[in-house]
Each structure stands twice: as C-alpha cells, then as structure tokens.
Amino acid sequence: MTRLSLEQVTDFGDFTKGKDLKEFFKQAYSNISSQNCLSDVRLSPDGRHIHVIVREPKSGLMTYDKYQRPHLIQCQKHNDLVLSGNVPVVDVIYVPQSKPEDGASVLGVIFENGRVEFWKFLECRSGWHLLQTVDLCNSPRAKVSSVCMGQNFIIWCEERPPSENSNSVCSNFRFCICKKTIEVHEGGVSLGNVKIALHNNPRYTTVSSGDLVYLLPDMRENSSMGVLKVFLAWSPEHDTFKVHSACSCTIMKSSSKESDFKRLVADCIGLLSTINPSDICGFSPTGCGDLLLLLSTGWVCIIKRDGSLHHIYKLPDNCLSASGTQNSLKIYNEILALTIGKTLFLIDTKCGLELERISLKTEGLLFINTLDSHSPQMLSETGLFVVTQKPKPSPTLSEDSSALLVEAVFEEACKYYQQRSLSSTQLTVEKLKKGGMFQAPISLAAILRDYLSNQKTKTELRSLILLEDIKTSMVKASEKDLENYCESLVQQEICRLLSGELERENLQYLNSIFHLFPTYSWHAIQAVLHLRSNGEGLLSSKVPVELWKIILSPVQPTANFAHCNGQQKHTTVPVFELLCQSIFKFQPSWLPRFLELAQQQSGGSSKSSWGYSMKESSESLPLYKRALTVLPCKGTYQHLEVELLLCSERPKAIMQALRILIKQSQWEQVAQVAERFCRQSPLLNKEIFIALLCEVSQHRDLDPYLDLLWTLCPEDMTVTSILNIVLKNLPDSVQNSDPFEAHGRQVTIGLLKPLLRKVLQRETKPSQRYADILQSPTVPPLTPPRQHVVDLILMQGQR
C-alpha cells in the first residue's frame, strides 16, 4: 500500500530575483484573491515560467522565470518581459515550435484589442526577447474575450461592436468564434487569414482539448438566457459542431456544419425549457478530446469526445459553497487532483475512490508539467509542490512480536483461571504450558493450543500485532508522519472491530473512535465497505454478508430510538446508526441510498408487511426509523426525511412522507409519489386518493394534476363516498358559496365532473361477478333418471 503526500520541490532561490519572489507571490495572490479569480495564473508547459495576469488597478502581466543554470548568469543583466501599452491582457498562450529541436515554445500575449505580442525566452541571452507584434482581428473596434491554442490554430471569441439599431437581446449575440492558422519558424511567427467559424453567438470561453475546442458559456452573462444551458464542442479541422448540456443525456444535436449560432440551436429550443442542467463551476481539458467539469451539484464529471457524460466523484455536500469559487482540477494518468479552497482531493478515476484529502495552508493552482505529466503539481503562495507516493505504514509481523502475544494470551488465561479457582496455589504460565497441576489447567491448556492453531485466530493475532506495532511507531513518529499513522490506526481498528462479534465494550470503543476521529472514520467506512457512487444516484458495496449482519445488528446497549438525536451525541449507538451519522455528516445525499443498500442486504424493505397496527420494539425497529434518528429535530433536512421514508416502501412511512410534502406545498412531488406508490397496494391507493381528494376540496393548487388524480380513484369508491369526503373537507368560509363560481380557490362541480362521470359509469355497468347467472339458459336442465338412485339405495341396503 502507498500513500500520496504533497512535497515542496522547487525552492524560491531557483527563480530570478531570488528572495524577491516571495513578494511576487504575495503581490500576485493579493490581486487574484481580490478578484476571486485563480484562473489568472499561468504556468509554462515545462514549469519554468510563472505568469500572473493583473486586472486591477492597472492592467499588466507579472512574470517570473526559472533559469536552468543560474550560477552562470548571476552577473549578467536579466531581460524581463515588459509589455508595451496599457491595454488589458486577455490571456497568454504557448505556441510550440514547428520542429521540436528548435527549442522552447514561443509565448503569445493576447490583448483585448486583438493585438498579440510574441516573446521567446533565451537563457543564453539573459531572458525574454520580443519576436514580433501582430493583429488577430480585422476590425479595429473588435474585442477579444477569450483565446486558446488548438493544434495549429489560434482560436478566439471576438466581440463585435453593436449596431445602432440593435436591442438588448441582440447585444447578447454579438460575438463570433474565429480561427487562424499559426506556425512558429526560425524567422518568427506566421499567421493565416481570419476565418469565422460561428457568428451571432453569446460570449463563450474557448477551451482546447486535443483536436476539439469546447465553447463554454460565460457565467458573467445574463443567467436567464436559455442558451447558457448548453455548450458546444467544435472541431476546427472539420468545422463541425455538437450541442451538449451538463445533464445525463449530453448530446442535444449531432455533428453540424452550421455557422450561424441561432440556426445551430434552433432544433434544441424545445428541449431547453425541459432541462435544468447544473452550473459549471470549474473545467479542465484532458488533452485527448475530453473535458473535466466541476458542477454546482458537487459532481466531478468528464465529457468524452463522443458526447457521453461520466461521473467520477461527488464532493461532500455544501463543500463548494463553504469554500467559495476558488478551485482547480487536473487529471494525471489515472489520478484526479482537485483543489477546493484550501483542500486538495486526490481521486482514483477508475472507481471514484478518494485516495487522499490533504489540507493546504493557502489556496493552490494545479498544473501539468510536460516533463513529468504523471505527477500532480501545484503552485501556491509558498512555492511549487508535487504529489509523491510513500509507503503506507504497514509493519511486518516479527517472530518476537508473535511470541510475546502468545505469552500475553497465556498470562490472561492464568488470571482468568485464578479468579475462578478455589485453590490458593498460584498457576503460572510455565505450568500452564506444560499442562501440569490439576485437570482444569490441563483442559485450559488444550483449549488455548487449539485456539492458537486455528487459522482465523492467527489472522486475529496478526491484526493485533500490527496494531501494537503501529502504536509503537506513533510514539516514535515525527509530527509530520503522526497524522498518517493515526489514520492507518483508525482504519485498522475499525476493520478489526467489524470483522468479529461486537460485544458491548467493543461497541463503546467503536463509538469513541467515530467521535474522536470523525474524518478518519469516514475514510475508513468507504475503504472497509468499498462504498462507491456511480453518479446515477445508486450506491454499491462489495463486502461479505457476515459484515452486513454485524452492521445491521439491532443490539443497542444504551441509546434510545427517539426521532431526534440532538441530546445523545455521546451515547453509544449501534453500528448502523454510527455509519448513518458519519454519512449524514460528510455526504448527506448518500444516506437514502445507503438505506436502500442496507434494506437489500437485510432481505428487502418488508414490502409484504402491510400491517398498520403492528407494535415495534428496539429489536424489530425498521431500518428507515433507525436511519431517521440521525436527522436533527429542527426540520432543516426534511427533504432527506422524505427520501428516507419513501425508501422504506412501507405504507405508514409513505403516508408520512406525503403529508410532509403536502404541508410544504410541493405539489409536483406529491403527484409523483401518488403515481409511484398507488400501484403497490389497494389499501395504500385508497388512503393516498382520499388524502389528495381532501386537499382538492380545500384549494386549487392540485388543478394541474387532477387528470392523474382521477386515474388513481380506487374501484370501491362510489359517487356518494366521494361527495361526502368533499363536503366534509370544504373550508368553513365557502360552505354557503355558489357551487358554480367561476373564480376563487374552492372546488367546483365542474372540476369534479370528470371524476363523478367516471365513477358513475363504473357503478351502472353490470357486475362481472354475476355475469354467468345473467347469461344462463331460461330452461332448467333435464332431471337425471331415478333408476340409478334406486339401485344405489338397494345396494347400500344389502350391505
């Protein structure tokens, strides 16, 4: 096993101006923090040059460079990158040489007015040298809003000046996507002619990934614009577009060569009103045509070049809102690195497992160094860092440790025997091993030898030895390694405790671990249970049935199962409640899915148990009620309470969830719950229908769902029973109002007419139960011949 850790690999002294670089970082990061825009930092592909785009108070570009041979040029004059003019800088790009042997890439600084300055860093000539200056745009009034490099093209989003007759709606679509071929050669940089690939589009951020360019909506624009729900994937080589959204079904329009944005998305207008995709909070190209997305829901996803959307990892709930908008993400081989505020997450992209969560002193920016593209690297205010792999603390089982532990087992057996023996003769370990003295010690020694020869016992002993060795290592460990040992110890202990029967003392010990080390315990849960979320709302776990039996055990030593856990934070609770508390704290959205998983392992949710009056004890308490105990009393998480109740699929719980939704006036969800669960049981169907009919009698909020409600009417409902329910539930203020009133919030005969007609038609139909009687012939069947009866009587008489 290996552990990922963050180590500083670049000293400030390696850069020009040495000690002044700290001031550079402080100044640069103060500008970044004030604008909340970490994306204004750029690093060269080889990690030798740091660029910070300064927006305020004066536009400019701050650059620091790392020399490969600083000792040879200490006495030389350094040529810094000094821009001409005071036009705002949009971005910087690195253009590779046409021939790799020609040296380092050329830096292009793009200004808002379309001017580009091309610079080259020459260490032998002491720094940066301006190669040439060119213009990207044809119009002097045009503005560049974003730019990127894609293969041999320079691509930008250009803002055209508004016309005199344009309105506010048209002004949102005054941008166009342009491209030029670009080539770096010995004599300088050559640019081709401007070609407009798309026009009449909104402001887009251009992001290059392999041979594709993604056009992402700029969130600074009006969020009410429906087109911000989609983004485009463009192939500059073939000039084809695909329309995507951040929903599960991502491709909204296949490849098209349409160059007018309005015509391109015209076919998608109908779909835009039906989808509500998450906002894109962060993104990063992978370099092979895919795009990493960080969504506002906390999901990290990857858009494949074929248009499919794959979920990788779900951040803890409220993590994005708590940490602000500062984030960066990159993929290194098969490891996803993600910084959210002052936390670095390292995720295995193959299974979505969180490998490490590292706390940072300051916010950091991830980047890919072409010289070492497999190792996550990060720039922060304190320097450059790289993620390295270290062996996890895994002590080996030594012969001495094994012998000592066996000795300890015999010593404990001697104490146990002495406490229960009437003899005053002291039993020693030596005597016990030899099997001397009386019959009882001989039997005890035989039991111990059999116990120690068992393979399962050896595993337990090995686990205990490893724990003891970790504890010893913690005493000797440095402060830096102490946290790593502590996390390993917590995981080992939780794994050990859950691998056998949990007695009261062990359960109390497990509770104390979760209370003292909540974060480590949460990581241990995911590792021990192999918990995985697939992005479609499902949770999976690959563990033996025996472990689930321990987790779902109803044994409960001291806590009571009240619906509120506010006053029992430190009481001992069963394992299932302990896991639910941890999930609720770190990933609340997983709690209903975990309940479903637990119900599957316990043999279902008892759907066949439709009793409404069955008494429940702490031993037979359903899992959903046990899960509900972790929710606070204040009702802040009523959406979770509803989900847990519905997951149980029990009539009482479903009706409780329905009443909560009715109280919150969540009518769309009320209709969905009614449609979903009315099919399960005639009794539940009738109860749901009556509850909703009572609501229809009191207000008009359910009017859009009346057609659905009428289809749910049970077979045994009559016109009389329906009218009685309506009359009993009419509000007092409308008892004497006109039944055909056109306006107001009370129910009318016109609203009930479709339901009453349907029920009346059903009542007037002849009953199928007596159909055979109604269709029977009018002439009775012939009487059987009497002779057979007489013969039968005579035969019985003879007997």
Tab-separated table of N, CA, C and O in Angstrom, residues 135-238:
chain	number	residue	atom	x	y	z
A	135	ASP	N	-1.781	41.575	-35.370
A	135	ASP	CA	-3.193	41.787	-35.016
A	135	ASP	C	-3.998	40.561	-35.402
A	135	ASP	O	-3.873	40.042	-36.524
A	136	LEU	N	-4.860	40.114	-34.485
A	136	LEU	CA	-5.729	38.976	-34.773
A	136	LEU	C	-6.970	39.398	-35.547
A	136	LEU	O	-7.377	38.750	-36.500
A	137	CYS	N	-7.607	40.474	-35.113
A	137	CYS	CA	-8.918	40.857	-35.640
A	137	CYS	C	-8.770	41.743	-36.877
A	137	CYS	O	-7.817	42.514	-37.013
A	138	ASN	N	-9.770	41.656	-37.763
A	138	ASN	CA	-9.794	42.520	-38.944
A	138	ASN	C	-10.320	43.910	-38.607
A	138	ASN	O	-9.880	44.901	-39.171
A	139	SER	N	-11.279	43.968	-37.677
A	139	SER	CA	-11.887	45.257	-37.321
A	139	SER	C	-11.132	45.902	-36.163
A	139	SER	O	-10.842	45.237	-35.160
A	140	PRO	N	-10.815	47.180	-36.239
A	140	PRO	CA	-10.121	47.857	-35.129
A	140	PRO	C	-11.010	48.045	-33.903
A	140	PRO	O	-10.510	48.300	-32.810
A	141	ARG	N	-12.348	47.908	-34.084
A	141	ARG	CA	-13.281	48.086	-32.970
A	141	ARG	C	-13.608	46.767	-32.269
A	141	ARG	O	-14.321	46.751	-31.271
A	142	ALA	N	-13.120	45.661	-32.793
A	142	ALA	CA	-13.409	44.346	-32.203
A	142	ALA	C	-12.628	44.144	-30.910
A	142	ALA	O	-11.568	44.738	-30.703
A	143	LYS	N	-13.163	43.295	-30.044
A	143	LYS	CA	-12.517	42.966	-28.774
A	143	LYS	C	-12.428	41.455	-28.627
A	143	LYS	O	-13.357	40.735	-28.982
A	144	VAL	N	-11.301	40.988	-28.091
A	144	VAL	CA	-11.116	39.560	-27.824
A	144	VAL	C	-11.527	39.277	-26.380
A	144	VAL	O	-11.060	39.949	-25.448
A	145	SER	N	-12.416	38.277	-26.192
A	145	SER	CA	-12.871	37.957	-24.831
A	145	SER	C	-12.224	36.689	-24.280
A	145	SER	O	-12.083	36.534	-23.070
A	146	SER	N	-11.828	35.740	-25.148
A	146	SER	CA	-11.120	34.532	-24.703
A	146	SER	C	-10.344	33.970	-25.883
A	146	SER	O	-10.684	34.220	-27.043
A	147	VAL	N	-9.294	33.184	-25.569
A	147	VAL	CA	-8.418	32.671	-26.620
A	147	VAL	C	-7.805	31.364	-26.167
A	147	VAL	O	-7.663	31.111	-24.961
A	148	CYS	N	-7.464	30.488	-27.126
A	148	CYS	CA	-6.777	29.230	-26.825
A	148	CYS	C	-6.032	28.760	-28.061
A	148	CYS	O	-6.228	29.277	-29.165
A	149	MET	N	-5.156	27.783	-27.856
A	149	MET	CA	-4.422	27.139	-28.944
A	149	MET	C	-4.992	25.748	-29.173
A	149	MET	O	-5.193	24.987	-28.228
A	150	GLY	N	-5.275	25.409	-30.427
A	150	GLY	CA	-5.765	24.089	-30.764
A	150	GLY	C	-5.064	23.570	-31.997
A	150	GLY	O	-5.294	24.084	-33.093
A	151	GLN	N	-4.191	22.561	-31.818
A	151	GLN	CA	-3.368	22.034	-32.903
A	151	GLN	C	-2.579	23.182	-33.538
A	151	GLN	O	-1.854	23.891	-32.853
A	152	ASN	N	-2.769	23.437	-34.836
A	152	ASN	CA	-2.023	24.525	-35.489
A	152	ASN	C	-2.911	25.740	-35.716
A	152	ASN	O	-2.694	26.515	-36.640
A	153	PHE	N	-3.922	25.901	-34.842
A	153	PHE	CA	-4.824	27.050	-34.946
A	153	PHE	C	-4.737	27.881	-33.668
A	153	PHE	O	-4.581	27.349	-32.561
A	154	ILE	N	-4.884	29.194	-33.837
A	154	ILE	CA	-5.149	30.078	-32.703
A	154	ILE	C	-6.625	30.455	-32.800
A	154	ILE	O	-7.103	30.890	-33.848
A	155	ILE	N	-7.370	30.226	-31.726
A	155	ILE	CA	-8.833	30.335	-31.736
A	155	ILE	C	-9.238	31.342	-30.675
A	155	ILE	O	-8.719	31.325	-29.555
A	156	TRP	N	-10.172	32.216	-31.035
A	156	TRP	CA	-10.615	33.209	-30.063
A	156	TRP	C	-12.088	33.531	-30.243
A	156	TRP	O	-12.681	33.293	-31.307
A	157	CYS	N	-12.677	34.052	-29.160
A	157	CYS	CA	-14.054	34.556	-29.184
A	157	CYS	C	-13.972	36.069	-29.276
A	157	CYS	O	-13.354	36.724	-28.433
A	158	GLU	N	-14.583	36.617	-30.303
A	158	GLU	CA	-14.450	38.040	-30.620
A	158	GLU	C	-15.788	38.749	-30.446
A	158	GLU	O	-16.835	38.258	-30.879
A	159	GLU	N	-15.734	39.897	-29.800
A	159	GLU	CA	-16.934	40.718	-29.607
A	159	GLU	C	-16.979	41.788	-30.682
A	159	GLU	O	-16.059	42.596	-30.812
A	160	ARG	N	-18.070	41.774	-31.441
A	160	ARG	CA	-18.253	42.781	-32.479
A	160	ARG	C	-18.980	43.992	-31.897
A	160	ARG	O	-19.840	43.847	-31.018
A	161	PRO	N	-18.675	45.195	-32.370
A	161	PRO	CA	-19.374	46.375	-31.855
A	161	PRO	C	-20.845	46.324	-32.221
A	161	PRO	O	-21.203	45.899	-33.328
A	162	PRO	N	-21.750	46.711	-31.290
A	162	PRO	CA	-23.193	46.653	-31.579
A	162	PRO	C	-23.575	47.687	-32.632
A	162	PRO	O	-22.993	48.772	-32.713
A	163	SER	N	-24.558	47.323	-33.447
A	163	SER	CA	-25.062	48.266	-34.454
A	163	SER	C	-26.001	49.262	-33.809
A	163	SER	O	-26.463	49.080	-32.685
A	164	GLU	N	-26.313	50.313	-34.536
A	164	GLU	CA	-27.148	51.386	-33.983
A	164	GLU	C	-28.573	50.910	-33.717
A	164	GLU	O	-29.239	51.399	-32.812
A	165	ASN	N	-29.065	49.958	-34.516
A	165	ASN	CA	-30.451	49.509	-34.384
A	165	ASN	C	-30.607	48.273	-33.489
A	165	ASN	O	-31.707	47.757	-33.337
A	166	SER	N	-29.511	47.781	-32.924
A	166	SER	CA	-29.596	46.550	-32.123
A	166	SER	C	-30.204	46.818	-30.757
A	166	SER	O	-29.967	47.868	-30.153
A	167	ASN	N	-31.024	45.858	-30.280
A	167	ASN	CA	-31.627	45.977	-28.945
A	167	ASN	C	-30.824	45.164	-27.944
A	167	ASN	O	-29.783	44.591	-28.269
A	168	SER	N	-31.337	45.105	-26.704
A	168	SER	CA	-30.585	44.421	-25.645
A	168	SER	C	-30.480	42.923	-25.897
A	168	SER	O	-29.495	42.288	-25.527
A	169	VAL	N	-31.513	42.342	-26.554
A	169	VAL	CA	-31.467	40.913	-26.843
A	169	VAL	C	-30.394	40.613	-27.878
A	169	VAL	O	-29.589	39.690	-27.741
A	170	CYS	N	-30.363	41.432	-28.922
A	170	CYS	CA	-29.366	41.215	-29.976
A	170	CYS	C	-27.952	41.437	-29.467
A	170	CYS	O	-26.997	40.818	-29.949
A	171	SER	N	-27.809	42.339	-28.484
A	171	SER	CA	-26.463	42.644	-27.990
A	171	SER	C	-25.837	41.453	-27.276
A	171	SER	O	-24.616	41.376	-27.144
A	172	ASN	N	-26.662	40.497	-26.803
A	172	ASN	CA	-26.122	39.291	-26.176
A	172	ASN	C	-25.535	38.323	-27.196
A	172	ASN	O	-24.820	37.399	-26.830
A	173	PHE	N	-25.872	38.535	-28.471
A	173	PHE	CA	-25.425	37.624	-29.529
A	173	PHE	C	-24.571	38.360	-30.558
A	173	PHE	O	-24.713	38.152	-31.757
A	174	ARG	N	-23.696	39.210	-30.058
A	174	ARG	CA	-22.847	39.985	-30.962
A	174	ARG	C	-21.413	39.443	-31.010
A	174	ARG	O	-20.500	40.146	-31.432
A	175	PHE	N	-21.245	38.175	-30.581
A	175	PHE	CA	-19.919	37.568	-30.571
A	175	PHE	C	-19.779	36.593	-31.743
A	175	PHE	O	-20.778	36.131	-32.319
A	176	CYS	N	-18.531	36.279	-32.061
A	176	CYS	CA	-18.261	35.277	-33.087
A	176	CYS	C	-17.007	34.494	-32.700
A	176	CYS	O	-16.176	34.967	-31.931
A	177	ILE	N	-16.897	33.277	-33.229
A	177	ILE	CA	-15.745	32.413	-32.978
A	177	ILE	C	-14.876	32.425	-34.241
A	177	ILE	O	-15.343	32.095	-35.331
A	178	CYS	N	-13.605	32.803	-34.052
A	178	CYS	CA	-12.693	32.945	-35.188
A	178	CYS	C	-11.474	32.045	-35.000
A	178	CYS	O	-11.151	31.624	-33.885
A	179	LYS	N	-10.802	31.790	-36.110
A	179	LYS	CA	-9.572	30.995	-36.050
A	179	LYS	C	-8.591	31.473	-37.115
A	179	LYS	O	-8.975	32.041	-38.144
A	180	LYS	N	-7.312	31.234	-36.831
A	180	LYS	CA	-6.225	31.496	-37.765
A	180	LYS	C	-5.209	30.372	-37.649
A	180	LYS	O	-4.960	29.883	-36.544
A	181	THR	N	-4.637	29.986	-38.755
A	181	THR	CA	-3.517	29.052	-38.663
A	181	THR	C	-2.300	29.795	-38.135
A	181	THR	O	-2.131	30.995	-38.378
A	182	ILE	N	-1.460	29.082	-37.392
A	182	ILE	CA	-0.279	29.701	-36.801
A	182	ILE	C	0.892	28.733	-36.908
A	182	ILE	O	0.733	27.522	-36.732
A	183	GLU	N	2.056	29.285	-37.198
A	183	GLU	CA	3.247	28.463	-37.348
A	183	GLU	C	4.457	29.238	-36.847
A	183	GLU	O	4.643	30.415	-37.193
A	184	VAL	N	5.248	28.585	-36.004
A	184	VAL	CA	6.476	29.196	-35.489
A	184	VAL	C	7.653	28.623	-36.266
A	184	VAL	O	7.812	27.393	-36.336
A	185	HIS	N	8.462	29.496	-36.839
A	185	HIS	CA	9.650	29.046	-37.577
A	185	HIS	C	10.841	29.878	-37.136
A	185	HIS	O	10.740	30.737	-36.245
A	186	GLU	N	11.940	29.644	-37.746
A	186	GLU	CA	13.190	30.288	-37.326
A	186	GLU	C	13.122	31.803	-37.454
A	186	GLU	O	13.681	32.547	-36.644
A	187	GLY	N	12.407	32.268	-38.452
A	187	GLY	CA	12.350	33.715	-38.671
A	187	GLY	C	11.310	34.437	-37.849
A	187	GLY	O	11.281	35.669	-37.832
A	188	GLY	N	10.412	33.723	-37.190
A	188	GLY	CA	9.370	34.372	-36.402
A	188	GLY	C	8.101	33.540	-36.383
A	188	GLY	O	8.142	32.306	-36.403
A	189	VAL	N	6.943	34.231	-36.401
A	189	VAL	CA	5.634	33.578	-36.324
A	189	VAL	C	4.823	33.972	-37.553
A	189	VAL	O	4.735	35.160	-37.892
A	190	SER	N	4.227	32.989	-38.204
A	190	SER	CA	3.384	33.233	-39.382
A	190	SER	C	1.941	32.924	-39.043
A	190	SER	O	1.641	31.858	-38.491
A	191	LEU	N	1.036	33.865	-39.397
A	191	LEU	CA	-0.396	33.686	-39.164
A	191	LEU	C	-1.132	33.671	-40.493
A	191	LEU	O	-0.788	34.411	-41.425
A	192	GLY	N	-2.186	32.808	-40.583
A	192	GLY	CA	-3.004	32.754	-41.778
A	192	GLY	C	-4.100	33.809	-41.743
A	192	GLY	O	-4.089	34.725	-40.916
A	193	ASN	N	-5.044	33.684	-42.649
A	193	ASN	CA	-6.168	34.617	-42.720
A	193	ASN	C	-7.229	34.267	-41.677
A	193	ASN	O	-7.343	33.123	-41.238
A	194	VAL	N	-8.024	35.270	-41.299
A	194	VAL	CA	-9.106	35.070	-40.333
A	194	VAL	C	-10.239	34.291	-40.995
A	194	VAL	O	-10.652	34.610	-42.117
A	195	LYS	N	-10.737	33.280	-40.287
A	195	LYS	CA	-11.912	32.557	-40.743
A	195	LYS	C	-12.919	32.511	-39.598
A	195	LYS	O	-12.588	32.085	-38.485
A	196	ILE	N	-14.142	32.958	-39.862
A	196	ILE	CA	-15.196	32.952	-38.846
A	196	ILE	C	-15.899	31.605	-38.886
A	196	ILE	O	-16.498	31.226	-39.900
A	197	ALA	N	-15.800	30.867	-37.797
A	197	ALA	CA	-16.413	29.544	-37.724
A	197	ALA	C	-17.858	29.598	-37.239
A	197	ALA	O	-18.672	28.749	-37.597
A	198	LEU	N	-18.175	30.592	-36.401
A	198	LEU	CA	-19.529	30.713	-35.844
A	198	LEU	C	-19.795	32.183	-35.569
A	198	LEU	O	-18.917	32.893	-35.071
A	199	HIS	N	-20.994	32.637	-35.896
A	199	HIS	CA	-21.328	34.036	-35.613
A	199	HIS	C	-22.712	34.123	-34.982
A	199	HIS	O	-23.462	33.148	-34.937
A	200	ASN	N	-23.025	35.313	-34.456
A	200	ASN	CA	-24.281	35.567	-33.738
A	200	ASN	C	-24.416	34.677	-32.496
A	200	ASN	O	-25.511	34.230	-32.154
A	201	ASN	N	-23.313	34.424	-31.835
A	201	ASN	CA	-23.346	33.591	-30.634
A	201	ASN	C	-23.135	34.432	-29.383
A	201	ASN	O	-22.646	35.569	-29.456
A	202	PRO	N	-23.473	33.910	-28.190
A	202	PRO	CA	-23.190	34.631	-26.946
A	202	PRO	C	-21.700	34.564	-26.620
A	202	PRO	O	-20.923	33.902	-27.308
A	203	ARG	N	-21.287	35.216	-25.531
A	203	ARG	CA	-19.895	35.188	-25.111
A	203	ARG	C	-19.526	33.772	-24.672
A	203	ARG	O	-20.208	33.172	-23.850
A	204	TYR	N	-18.451	33.239	-25.231
A	204	TYR	CA	-18.007	31.893	-24.902
A	204	TYR	C	-16.558	31.918	-24.415
A	204	TYR	O	-15.762	32.755	-24.841
A	205	THR	N	-16.249	30.984	-23.517
A	205	THR	CA	-14.865	30.727	-23.121
A	205	THR	C	-14.350	29.569	-23.971
A	205	THR	O	-14.962	28.496	-23.996
A	206	THR	N	-13.257	29.787	-24.675
A	206	THR	CA	-12.706	28.759	-25.559
A	206	THR	C	-11.717	27.886	-24.778
A	206	THR	O	-10.802	28.389	-24.131
A	207	VAL	N	-11.917	26.559	-24.860
A	207	VAL	CA	-11.068	25.603	-24.137
A	207	VAL	C	-10.657	24.516	-25.117
A	207	VAL	O	-11.508	23.811	-25.671
A	208	SER	N	-9.360	24.367	-25.327
A	208	SER	CA	-8.856	23.391	-26.282
A	208	SER	C	-8.502	22.082	-25.580
A	208	SER	O	-7.877	22.077	-24.523
A	209	SER	N	-8.930	20.957	-26.190
A	209	SER	CA	-8.599	19.621	-25.685
A	209	SER	C	-8.364	18.709	-26.880
A	209	SER	O	-9.304	18.305	-27.562
A	210	GLY	N	-7.093	18.396	-27.157
A	210	GLY	CA	-6.780	17.567	-28.313
A	210	GLY	C	-7.148	18.275	-29.601
A	210	GLY	O	-6.799	19.439	-29.823
A	211	ASP	N	-7.915	17.582	-30.444
A	211	ASP	CA	-8.331	18.182	-31.710
A	211	ASP	C	-9.692	18.848	-31.619
A	211	ASP	O	-10.254	19.264	-32.631
A	212	LEU	N	-10.248	18.963	-30.402
A	212	LEU	CA	-11.541	19.616	-30.206
A	212	LEU	C	-11.377	20.906	-29.414
A	212	LEU	O	-10.433	21.048	-28.629
A	213	VAL	N	-12.316	21.822	-29.623
A	213	VAL	CA	-12.384	23.059	-28.841
A	213	VAL	C	-13.779	23.138	-28.237
A	213	VAL	O	-14.779	23.063	-28.965
A	214	TYR	N	-13.848	23.264	-26.918
A	214	TYR	CA	-15.132	23.388	-26.226
A	214	TYR	C	-15.440	24.872	-26.024
A	214	TYR	O	-14.566	25.645	-25.611
A	215	LEU	N	-16.666	25.244	-26.330
A	215	LEU	CA	-17.124	26.620	-26.145
A	215	LEU	C	-18.088	26.625	-24.970
A	215	LEU	O	-19.244	26.187	-25.075
A	216	LEU	N	-17.586	27.100	-23.813
A	216	LEU	CA	-18.351	27.076	-22.575
A	216	LEU	C	-18.989	28.427	-22.324
A	216	LEU	O	-18.366	29.467	-22.562
A	217	PRO	N	-20.230	28.461	-21.836
A	217	PRO	CA	-20.901	29.741	-21.587
A	217	PRO	C	-20.193	30.538	-20.506
A	217	PRO	O	-19.710	29.980	-19.514
A	218	ASP	N	-20.119	31.832	-20.705
A	218	ASP	CA	-19.505	32.734	-19.731
A	218	ASP	C	-20.560	33.095	-18.702
A	218	ASP	O	-21.578	33.704	-19.035
A	219	MET	N	-20.331	32.734	-17.449
A	219	MET	CA	-21.327	32.946	-16.398
A	219	MET	C	-21.491	34.416	-16.019
A	219	MET	O	-22.361	34.759	-15.225
A	220	ARG	N	-20.644	35.275	-16.581
A	220	ARG	CA	-20.830	36.707	-16.332
A	220	ARG	C	-22.009	37.252	-17.117
A	220	ARG	O	-22.499	38.336	-16.852
A	221	GLU	N	-22.458	36.467	-18.113
A	221	GLU	CA	-23.597	36.893	-18.920
A	221	GLU	C	-24.892	36.706	-18.134
A	221	GLU	O	-24.930	36.108	-17.063
A	222	ASN	N	-25.986	37.185	-18.718
A	222	ASN	CA	-27.308	37.088	-18.099
A	222	ASN	C	-27.695	35.623	-17.943
A	222	ASN	O	-27.852	34.903	-18.934
A	223	SER	N	-27.859	35.155	-16.701
A	223	SER	CA	-28.130	33.740	-16.453
A	223	SER	C	-29.520	33.318	-16.903
A	223	SER	O	-29.812	32.132	-16.983
A	224	SER	N	-30.404	34.292	-17.190
A	224	SER	CA	-31.752	33.952	-17.636
A	224	SER	C	-31.783	33.528	-19.098
A	224	SER	O	-32.807	33.057	-19.594
A	225	MET	N	-30.673	33.699	-19.810
A	225	MET	CA	-30.616	33.276	-21.201
A	225	MET	C	-30.647	31.757	-21.277
A	225	MET	O	-29.825	31.082	-20.678
A	226	GLY	N	-31.608	31.210	-22.025
A	226	GLY	CA	-31.749	29.768	-22.123
A	226	GLY	C	-30.559	29.098	-22.761
A	226	GLY	O	-30.250	27.944	-22.452
A	227	VAL	N	-29.852	29.802	-23.658
A	227	VAL	CA	-28.718	29.191	-24.362
A	227	VAL	C	-27.545	28.922	-23.428
A	227	VAL	O	-26.635	28.175	-23.784
A	228	LEU	N	-27.552	29.517	-22.237
A	228	LEU	CA	-26.471	29.231	-21.291
A	228	LEU	C	-26.587	27.822	-20.716
A	228	LEU	O	-25.683	27.357	-20.022
A	229	LYS	N	-27.702	27.146	-20.991
A	229	LYS	CA	-27.864	25.777	-20.523
A	229	LYS	C	-27.072	24.786	-21.370
A	229	LYS	O	-26.965	23.620	-21.006
A	230	VAL	N	-26.569	25.241	-22.519
A	230	VAL	CA	-25.843	24.331	-23.409
A	230	VAL	C	-24.445	24.870	-23.669
A	230	VAL	O	-24.159	26.047	-23.453
A	231	PHE	N	-23.560	23.985	-24.122
A	231	PHE	CA	-22.247	24.400	-24.596
A	231	PHE	C	-21.921	23.587	-25.841
A	231	PHE	O	-22.606	22.592	-26.158
A	232	LEU	N	-20.898	24.005	-26.549
A	232	LEU	CA	-20.610	23.430	-27.859
A	232	LEU	C	-19.261	22.731	-27.867
A	232	LEU	O	-18.338	23.121	-27.142
A	233	ALA	N	-19.162	21.686	-28.676
A	233	ALA	CA	-17.880	21.041	-28.973
A	233	ALA	C	-17.631	21.237	-30.469
A	233	ALA	O	-18.464	20.870	-31.297
A	234	TRP	N	-16.492	21.808	-30.792
A	234	TRP	CA	-16.202	22.210	-32.169
A	234	TRP	C	-14.896	21.566	-32.634
A	234	TRP	O	-13.904	21.540	-31.897
A	235	SER	N	-14.916	21.045	-33.841
A	235	SER	CA	-13.706	20.524	-34.468
A	235	SER	C	-13.198	21.569	-35.468
A	235	SER	O	-13.786	21.727	-36.536
A	236	PRO	N	-12.125	22.314	-35.127
A	236	PRO	CA	-11.622	23.345	-36.048
A	236	PRO	C	-11.152	22.768	-37.382
A	236	PRO	O	-11.221	23.435	-38.410
A	237	GLU	N	-10.719	21.521	-37.363
A	237	GLU	CA	-10.209	20.916	-38.596
A	237	GLU	C	-11.334	20.650	-39.592
A	237	GLU	O	-11.188	20.867	-40.800
A	238	HIS	N	-12.508	20.193	-39.069
A	238	HIS	CA	-13.634	19.857	-39.952
A	238	HIS	C	-14.758	20.884	-39.887
A	238	HIS	O	-15.746	20.749	-40.616
